[in-house]
């Protein structure tokens, strides 16, 4: 997953170099982020057709929209013209990305810090309608949720047994499980239906429904029964997230290679 820290400026794409300490090696990102080769391929084609015009930050925003549409989700008008950062922040990447064992209060306050509200939080969490997570990101829930060697009691019983077989108490940290077990490759609202049944994979998923914040509970229910409303809010919230402090005008640059400052 990819949240924005300095702003929507593709800082995460920079590799280690003389002046850059790469965000790719932060706790939340290491062994997790993938697809950098796809960004390289897109960038190479763009540079060939039209040098130094489309930023890496815009490529990421366009790829997020394109992959949403291709997997069955909504389309939206996407403001472009972001520029790329000349810096990265390892400490920002370590401190500002919400952890998978976040409480509902953690999630609300981290999103708020970026100017995103409860609707953005719940709608954007619906991005977990696609893809997988590693055992290490949900193991705590299965064996020791609160430091008392007990599992998270909000996990549905059969789902709990399935997860334990994928994710043993010791080892298997990189075994993967779908975030939306019903349709991991289709952009739809089954993620929210599963939350109602105690079948959310991460603590940060399930607490949207069990976390005792009225607003997020209502939103989960609403999106579970009305896919159109989820699509509408997801589209709006993706624009909101993509507008977090972008670099524009003479700030930043358009990188030639997404891995390197020019
Ligand atoms: C609400 C806070 C969020 C938390 C705590 C969170 C956490 C996570 C974690 C732990 C993983 C698995 C990473 C791994 O095992 O290496 C993941 C995967 C993923 N996340 Fe998030 N995420 C959040 C928000 C988002 C948002 C806003 C989006 C997009 C709109 C998103 C989209 C995804 C996708 C698509 C995957 C699967 C990636 C893959 O299959 O490679 N997440 N997330
Ligand atoms: Ca799905």
Short mmCIF file of C-alpha atoms and ligand atoms in Angstrom, two decimals:
data_model
loop_
_atom_site.label_atom_id
_atom_site.label_comp_id
_atom_site.label_asym_id
_atom_site.label_seq_id
_atom_site.Cartn_x
_atom_site.Cartn_y
_atom_site.Cartn_z
CA UNK A 1 0.00 0.00 0.00
CA UNK A 2 1.07 3.54 -0.56
CA UNK A 3 0.16 6.55 1.50
CA UNK A 4 1.51 10.01 1.07
CA UNK A 5 3.91 11.74 3.47
CA UNK A 6 5.71 14.77 2.01
CA UNK A 7 2.95 15.00 -0.52
CA UNK A 8 1.99 13.21 -3.69
CA UNK A 9 5.48 13.63 -5.17
CA UNK A 10 6.78 10.14 -6.01
CA UNK A 11 9.46 10.35 -3.29
CA UNK A 12 8.81 6.65 -2.63
CA UNK A 13 10.20 5.74 -6.06
CA UNK A 14 13.71 7.08 -5.35
CA UNK A 15 16.45 4.49 -4.81
CA UNK A 16 19.35 4.89 -2.38
CA UNK A 17 22.07 7.15 -3.77
CA UNK A 18 24.67 9.65 -2.55
CA UNK A 19 22.02 12.18 -1.48
CA UNK A 20 18.96 9.96 -0.99
CA UNK A 21 18.06 7.55 1.79
CA UNK A 22 15.34 5.54 0.08
CA UNK A 23 11.85 5.22 1.60
CA UNK A 24 11.79 1.73 0.10
CA UNK A 25 13.72 0.54 3.16
CA UNK A 26 11.35 1.90 5.83
CA UNK A 27 9.71 -0.61 8.17
CA UNK A 28 6.29 -0.48 6.46
CA UNK A 29 7.70 -0.53 2.91
CA UNK A 30 10.54 -3.05 3.08
CA UNK A 31 9.68 -6.42 1.48
CA UNK A 32 6.23 -5.01 0.80
CA UNK A 33 6.11 -2.51 -2.05
CA UNK A 34 6.25 -3.99 -5.53
CA UNK A 35 5.67 -2.99 -9.14
CA UNK A 36 8.56 -0.54 -9.48
CA UNK A 37 9.55 -2.28 -12.71
CA UNK A 38 6.12 -1.47 -14.18
CA UNK A 39 6.59 2.23 -13.36
CA UNK A 40 10.04 2.09 -15.04
CA UNK A 41 8.48 0.61 -18.16
CA UNK A 42 5.76 3.28 -18.35
CA UNK A 43 8.31 6.03 -17.73
CA UNK A 44 10.67 4.74 -20.46
CA UNK A 45 7.85 4.81 -23.04
CA UNK A 46 6.80 8.32 -22.00
CA UNK A 47 10.37 9.65 -22.17
CA UNK A 48 10.71 8.21 -25.65
CA UNK A 49 7.46 9.83 -26.86
CA UNK A 50 7.75 13.13 -25.02
CA UNK A 51 10.82 13.81 -22.86
CA UNK A 52 10.54 15.27 -19.34
CA UNK A 53 6.83 16.06 -19.55
CA UNK A 54 4.89 13.50 -17.48
CA UNK A 55 6.10 13.33 -13.88
CA UNK A 56 6.54 10.12 -11.91
CA UNK A 57 3.96 11.46 -9.42
CA UNK A 58 1.39 11.76 -12.22
CA UNK A 59 2.32 8.28 -13.47
CA UNK A 60 1.44 6.86 -10.03
CA UNK A 61 -1.87 8.73 -9.90
CA UNK A 62 -2.75 7.60 -13.45
CA UNK A 63 -1.75 4.00 -12.73
CA UNK A 64 -3.94 3.95 -9.60
CA UNK A 65 -6.92 5.15 -11.63
CA UNK A 66 -6.16 2.86 -14.58
CA UNK A 67 -5.85 -0.24 -12.44
CA UNK A 68 -9.08 0.63 -10.63
CA UNK A 69 -10.99 0.95 -13.93
CA UNK A 70 -9.43 -2.20 -15.43
CA UNK A 71 -10.43 -4.29 -12.41
CA UNK A 72 -14.09 -3.17 -12.56
CA UNK A 73 -14.09 -0.05 -10.38
CA UNK A 74 -15.04 3.59 -10.96
CA UNK A 75 -13.37 6.13 -13.24
CA UNK A 76 -12.75 9.77 -12.27
CA UNK A 77 -11.42 13.03 -13.61
CA UNK A 78 -7.85 13.25 -12.42
CA UNK A 79 -6.07 16.59 -11.96
CA UNK A 80 -2.55 16.30 -13.44
CA UNK A 81 0.58 18.44 -13.40
CA UNK A 82 2.20 17.15 -10.20
CA UNK A 83 5.98 17.43 -10.12
CA UNK A 84 8.52 15.07 -8.56
CA UNK A 85 10.39 15.59 -5.30
CA UNK A 86 14.16 15.92 -5.16
CA UNK A 87 14.19 14.41 -1.66
CA UNK A 88 12.91 11.40 0.27
CA UNK A 89 12.10 10.96 3.96
CA UNK A 90 12.89 7.64 5.59
CA UNK A 91 11.76 8.92 8.99
CA UNK A 92 8.48 10.23 7.55
CA UNK A 93 7.94 6.86 5.94
CA UNK A 94 8.58 5.10 9.26
CA UNK A 95 6.38 7.42 11.33
CA UNK A 96 3.40 8.40 9.20
CA UNK A 97 2.24 5.22 7.50
CA UNK A 98 -0.59 3.63 9.51
CA UNK A 99 0.30 0.19 10.87
CA UNK A 100 -1.89 -2.82 10.08
CA UNK A 101 -2.64 -3.22 13.81
CA UNK A 102 -3.88 0.37 14.10
CA UNK A 103 -6.84 1.19 16.31
CA UNK A 104 -9.72 3.17 14.81
CA UNK A 105 -8.46 6.25 16.70
CA UNK A 106 -4.95 5.86 15.17
CA UNK A 107 -6.42 5.62 11.69
CA UNK A 108 -8.70 8.62 12.09
CA UNK A 109 -5.90 10.78 13.45
CA UNK A 110 -3.28 9.76 10.84
CA UNK A 111 -5.74 10.49 8.04
CA UNK A 112 -6.76 13.78 9.64
CA UNK A 113 -3.11 14.83 9.74
CA UNK A 114 -3.15 14.57 5.94
CA UNK A 115 -6.43 16.49 5.65
CA UNK A 116 -8.52 13.35 5.07
CA UNK A 117 -11.79 12.70 6.94
CA UNK A 118 -13.72 9.60 8.07
CA UNK A 119 -15.36 9.18 4.67
CA UNK A 120 -11.93 9.23 3.01
CA UNK A 121 -10.66 6.69 5.55
CA UNK A 122 -13.46 4.18 5.00
CA UNK A 123 -13.81 4.69 1.24
CA UNK A 124 -10.04 4.48 0.63
CA UNK A 125 -9.70 1.42 2.86
CA UNK A 126 -11.97 -0.13 0.22
CA UNK A 127 -8.79 -0.25 -1.89
CA UNK A 128 -8.30 -3.50 0.01
CA UNK A 129 -10.92 -5.00 -2.32
CA UNK A 130 -7.79 -5.91 -4.36
CA UNK A 131 -4.55 -7.65 -3.47
CA UNK A 132 -2.87 -9.52 -0.67
CA UNK A 133 -1.08 -9.07 2.63
CA UNK A 134 1.75 -11.03 4.21
CA UNK A 135 1.26 -13.18 7.31
CA UNK A 136 3.56 -10.87 9.30
CA UNK A 137 0.97 -8.07 8.90
CA UNK A 138 -1.90 -10.03 10.54
CA UNK A 139 -0.13 -12.61 12.75
CA UNK A 140 -0.65 -10.62 15.95
CA UNK A 141 -4.43 -10.92 15.49
CA UNK A 142 -4.27 -14.71 15.38
CA UNK A 143 -2.13 -15.39 18.44
CA UNK A 144 -1.67 -12.40 20.69
CA UNK A 145 -3.87 -9.42 19.86
CA UNK A 146 -3.69 -7.66 23.22
CA UNK A 147 -0.53 -9.04 24.82
CA UNK A 148 -2.47 -11.80 26.64
CA UNK A 149 -1.81 -14.64 24.17
CA UNK A 150 -5.40 -14.49 22.96
CA UNK A 151 -6.62 -14.01 19.39
CA UNK A 152 -8.69 -11.04 18.25
CA UNK A 153 -12.21 -12.17 19.17
CA UNK A 154 -13.73 -10.14 16.30
CA UNK A 155 -12.43 -12.65 13.68
CA UNK A 156 -15.12 -15.05 12.44
CA UNK A 157 -14.38 -18.62 13.60
CA UNK A 158 -13.92 -20.46 10.31
CA UNK A 159 -11.99 -17.59 8.80
CA UNK A 160 -9.76 -17.67 11.90
CA UNK A 161 -8.98 -21.36 11.31
CA UNK A 162 -8.20 -20.73 7.63
CA UNK A 163 -5.88 -17.85 8.50
CA UNK A 164 -4.03 -19.93 11.10
CA UNK A 165 -3.26 -22.55 8.48
CA UNK A 166 -1.74 -19.88 6.19
CA UNK A 167 0.00 -18.07 9.02
CA UNK A 168 1.48 -20.31 11.73
CA UNK A 169 2.51 -18.96 15.11
CA UNK A 170 6.15 -19.33 14.22
CA UNK A 171 7.56 -18.78 10.70
CA UNK A 172 5.69 -18.32 7.42
CA UNK A 173 5.97 -14.54 7.67
CA UNK A 174 5.87 -14.00 3.92
CA UNK A 175 2.94 -16.33 3.24
CA UNK A 176 0.16 -14.30 1.68
CA UNK A 177 -3.59 -14.09 2.10
CA UNK A 178 -6.13 -12.04 0.10
CA UNK A 179 -7.38 -8.81 1.67
CA UNK A 180 -10.80 -9.54 0.11
CA UNK A 181 -11.11 -13.30 0.15
CA UNK A 182 -14.29 -13.25 -1.96
CA UNK A 183 -12.89 -11.36 -4.97
CA UNK A 184 -9.22 -10.45 -4.61
CA UNK A 185 -8.84 -9.37 -8.25
CA UNK A 186 -12.15 -7.56 -8.77
CA UNK A 187 -12.82 -4.00 -7.69
CA UNK A 188 -16.21 -4.32 -5.97
CA UNK A 189 -17.79 -3.84 -2.53
CA UNK A 190 -17.33 -7.36 -1.17
CA UNK A 191 -14.54 -6.05 1.10
CA UNK A 192 -17.22 -4.21 3.10
CA UNK A 193 -19.61 -7.19 3.17
CA UNK A 194 -16.81 -9.31 4.60
CA UNK A 195 -16.18 -6.76 7.37
CA UNK A 196 -19.82 -7.22 8.50
CA UNK A 197 -19.12 -10.96 8.81
CA UNK A 198 -15.88 -10.64 10.78
CA UNK A 199 -13.81 -11.51 7.72
CA UNK A 200 -11.58 -8.47 7.39
CA UNK A 201 -7.91 -9.50 7.14
CA UNK A 202 -6.13 -6.70 9.00
CA UNK A 203 -7.00 -5.14 12.34
CA UNK A 204 -7.10 -1.81 10.46
CA UNK A 205 -9.82 -3.27 8.21
CA UNK A 206 -12.04 -4.85 10.87
CA UNK A 207 -11.91 -1.87 13.26
CA UNK A 208 -13.73 0.26 10.69
CA UNK A 209 -16.76 -1.85 11.71
CA UNK A 210 -15.96 -2.93 15.27
CA UNK A 211 -14.07 0.18 16.43
CA UNK A 212 -17.09 1.84 18.04
CA UNK A 213 -16.93 5.02 16.01
CA UNK A 214 -20.48 5.51 14.79
CA UNK A 215 -19.55 7.26 11.59
CA UNK A 216 -17.19 4.57 10.25
CA UNK A 217 -19.56 1.76 11.24
CA UNK A 218 -22.40 3.42 9.32
CA UNK A 219 -20.16 3.95 6.29
CA UNK A 220 -19.10 0.29 6.21
CA UNK A 221 -22.77 -0.77 6.31
CA UNK A 222 -23.69 1.73 3.62
CA UNK A 223 -20.92 0.63 1.24
CA UNK A 224 -21.75 -3.04 1.87
CA UNK A 225 -25.32 -2.49 0.68
CA UNK A 226 -24.70 0.16 -1.99
CA UNK A 227 -21.75 -0.45 -4.30
CA UNK A 228 -22.56 2.68 -6.31
CA UNK A 229 -22.15 4.85 -3.25
CA UNK A 230 -18.78 3.18 -2.46
CA UNK A 231 -17.58 3.80 -6.03
CA UNK A 232 -18.66 7.43 -5.89
CA UNK A 233 -16.92 8.10 -2.56
CA UNK A 234 -13.79 6.12 -3.55
CA UNK A 235 -13.39 8.22 -6.70
CA UNK A 236 -13.75 11.49 -4.76
CA UNK A 237 -11.41 10.35 -2.00
CA UNK A 238 -8.74 9.25 -4.49
CA UNK A 239 -8.78 12.79 -5.88
CA UNK A 240 -8.51 14.13 -2.30
CA UNK A 241 -5.57 11.83 -1.52
CA UNK A 242 -3.88 12.64 -4.84
CA UNK A 243 -4.10 16.35 -4.01
CA UNK A 244 -2.13 16.13 -0.74
CA UNK A 245 0.57 18.83 -1.06
CA UNK A 246 1.59 18.19 -4.66
CA UNK A 247 4.64 20.02 -6.02
CA UNK A 248 3.64 22.37 -8.85
CA UNK A 249 5.00 25.30 -10.86
CA UNK A 250 8.76 25.67 -10.34
CA UNK A 251 8.87 23.38 -7.30
CA UNK A 252 10.38 19.92 -7.73
CA UNK A 253 11.18 18.61 -11.21
CA UNK A 254 10.04 16.14 -13.84
CA UNK A 255 12.41 13.22 -13.33
CA UNK A 256 13.93 11.48 -16.34
CA UNK A 257 14.20 8.24 -14.39
CA UNK A 258 11.73 7.65 -11.54
CA UNK A 259 14.46 6.05 -9.40
CA UNK A 260 16.85 9.03 -9.55
CA UNK A 261 16.84 12.77 -9.01
CA UNK A 262 17.87 14.46 -12.30
C1 LIG B 1 -6.09 2.75 6.15
C2 LIG B 1 -4.79 2.54 6.28
C3 LIG B 1 -4.12 1.40 5.57
C4 LIG B 1 -3.42 0.40 6.16
C5 LIG B 1 -3.14 0.22 7.65
C6 LIG B 1 -2.97 -0.47 5.10
C7 LIG B 1 -2.20 -1.59 5.29
C8 LIG B 1 -1.85 -2.48 4.29
C9 LIG B 1 -1.01 -3.63 4.49
C10 LIG B 1 -0.35 -4.03 5.81
C11 LIG B 1 -0.93 -4.29 3.31
C12 LIG B 1 -0.14 -5.57 3.04
C13 LIG B 1 1.31 -5.21 2.81
C14 LIG B 1 2.23 -6.40 2.82
O1 LIG B 1 1.88 -7.49 3.27
O2 LIG B 1 3.39 -6.23 2.37
C15 LIG B 1 -1.71 -3.55 2.35
C16 LIG B 1 -1.88 -3.91 1.04
C17 LIG B 1 -2.60 -3.17 0.12
N1 LIG B 1 -3.16 -1.93 0.33
FE1 LIG B 1 -3.31 -0.97 2.11
N2 LIG B 1 -3.43 0.00 3.90
C18 LIG B 1 -4.13 1.15 4.13
C19 LIG B 1 -4.70 1.96 3.18
C20 LIG B 1 -4.73 1.69 1.82
C21 LIG B 1 -5.24 2.60 0.81
C22 LIG B 1 -5.73 4.01 1.08
C23 LIG B 1 -5.13 1.96 -0.39
C24 LIG B 1 -5.52 2.44 -1.76
C25 LIG B 1 -6.54 3.23 -1.98
C26 LIG B 1 -4.58 0.65 -0.12
C27 LIG B 1 -4.38 -0.32 -1.07
C28 LIG B 1 -3.74 -1.53 -0.84
C29 LIG B 1 -3.59 -2.57 -1.85
C30 LIG B 1 -4.11 -2.54 -3.28
C31 LIG B 1 -2.86 -3.60 -1.24
C32 LIG B 1 -2.42 -4.93 -1.88
C33 LIG B 1 -1.08 -4.77 -2.51
C34 LIG B 1 -0.59 -6.02 -3.21
O3 LIG B 1 -1.33 -6.98 -3.42
O4 LIG B 1 0.60 -6.01 -3.55
N3 LIG B 1 -4.33 0.53 1.22
N4 LIG B 1 -2.24 -2.45 2.98
CA1 LIG B 2 -12.85 -7.40 -4.46
#
